[in-house]
Amino acid sequence: MSLAIEFLTSIRGFLKTRNDTGLRDWLRVEPPLPQQYLNLAAELKNGYKNSDALAKLVEKCLPEEDDLPEDQGTAWPGFVAFVKDYFEYWRDVNFDDLLGAHQLLMGLTSSCTTALNHPMYGTIMLQTSISLCGSLSKLSMTLNKRPDLTEKLNTIDTGDDDQTSIVGTTAEVIQKIFTTCLTDRSSQRYAQPEGKKTGVYIFANLTLKLLFACRKTHLAKQLFTNVSAKAPPLAFYPAAQRVTYLYYLGRFHFINNHFIRASRCLEEAYLETPRSFQKHRQLVLTYLVPCNMLLGRLPSQALLQRPEMQSLAPIFSQFAQAVRSGNYLIFQQALEAHENWLFRKGLLLTITYRLRPLLWRALSRRTFLLTYVAPLEADSRKAATLELSHLLVTASYVQKRLEGYLPAQPAPKGRQPHINNIFLKAVSNSAASGAAASTLAPPPGGPKLLRPNEGLIWGNMAITAEHVESMIASLCAQGLLHGYVAHSQGRFAVMGTKQKGSAVAAGWPTVYEVLSRADDEIPGLVTNQ
């Protein structure tokens, strides 16, 4: 008896007993492999070069039987076609040719999708589908890191200035299997998943991994829409699948600037990841920490000291310090020092621009603390105000420092007991444009030429009163400042001082309380009914 016939006889036995796990372990497609698979490949190369002869052999050894008991299975046309393609895969594959192996494995996975669609026996192919998709995903990710191989391929023009890469094409194939599992009717939606529905989040996670790898995250929107409409609750699935899905869902919402949704997903993923999985927890924190910072929740010292934060703490602690104090110098230094890392993680643009409102908020708060003098009368009804001219002075001073100007004299040591308008006049002199009237010394070679994102407004553009007023008005509109702009007086007036107990608490409300006012529903996340 030939090795091919023995192989087919074993497959028929797995079908008869509906042993999906045994079938998965038998239908292997990637090294390392037992010698019998190499022997099978050699036999197929020598004796079955004609695909028609191979098809006849498979049909003979895997006949379609009728009137079987419910606990037994048999072959069906889609499965017979899949096994034929499986044998052709082993006949033609060359693992030294990664592109060729990828094409063969893509075809085999597509054939597996057809077999999986069978309404009665398709569930037998679920575990095999998971195995094949996992192998295909790994091979695609390997090729994605080998531009020397993939550049030889002609990309597919989709007609909208977009191109489909190897990773993107693989994601499309796996997403078809995801759809097959999602539309399976073997169990009710809010009941314990059975049949093909047990694989919904496995294939969703594989698809999302590939879409994020090829930077086509916008294509994930349809997947999340389908999950929201038809998928069982995530709680029914194992922790590994839950954490992976929540991680990608959180990143998707982060990319689309829905930071509250992203924070909730990523926080849940982090809490469900065991402490021993430090690399996984670190990966989640890479996006959870900046997401929380954008919501005004800065990392605590206890979090920064956790083992999984050791490589992230030097980066995010600088940004947290900048946000606390409104220090643009620290902010720009942190961006410059970690620009490459932030770009690789997809965080650079978000942190560069989305943290700016919080920096302006903190800068205005510091200016208010430095300049505001409370009225002496205890029952005074006069509103606490921030003079916008004072904020203009401090902003102009910061802009000069960003351009490379340095104090001409050492700053006085020790904390000053109180700083008032006299101090602001001195700072105004420091920020003045004339060299004779300034205590800031220009850098050698002239001011630094700033990129558009490095200045307070736009590069080296000088700060004007209009800039300051529009920024304060914007912060008020966002709820980050509580009050109103008195345009004619050039002041920001704080509202609700008596209710809050202090002008600072009233005028500068907690950022997280302001930004977290949203509904509880998270698109893409299915909870128990």
GROMACS .gro file of C-alpha atoms in nm, residues 24 112 116 125-137 174 177 181 196 198-200 202-203 206 241:
model
   27
   24ARG     CA    1  -0.587   1.905   1.240
  112CYS     CA    2  -1.040   2.492   0.333
  116LEU     CA    3  -1.578   2.466   0.614
  125MET     CA    4  -1.275   2.153   0.948
  126LEU     CA    5  -1.275   2.424   1.217
  127GLN     CA    6  -0.957   2.319   1.396
  128THR     CA    7  -0.782   2.258   1.064
  129SER     CA    8  -0.888   2.606   0.949
  130ILE     CA    9  -0.740   2.757   1.265
  131SER     CA   10  -0.413   2.571   1.210
  132LEU     CA   11  -0.387   2.667   0.842
  133CYS     CA   12  -0.469   3.033   0.909
  134GLY     CA   13  -0.210   3.046   1.186
  135SER     CA   14   0.058   2.906   0.953
  136LEU     CA   15  -0.046   3.139   0.672
  137SER     CA   16  -0.039   3.437   0.906
  174ILE     CA   17  -0.886   3.480   0.676
  177ILE     CA   18  -1.341   3.224   0.732
  181CYS     CA   19  -1.800   3.133   1.161
  196LYS     CA   20  -1.814   2.718   1.413
  198THR     CA   21  -1.632   2.901   1.881
  199GLY     CA   22  -1.380   3.030   1.626
  200VAL     CA   23  -1.523   3.379   1.576
  202ILE     CA   24  -0.975   3.349   1.682
  203PHE     CA   25  -1.017   3.447   1.318
  206LEU     CA   26  -0.574   3.684   1.316
  241GLN     CA   27  -0.882   3.551   2.287
   0.00000   0.00000   0.00000
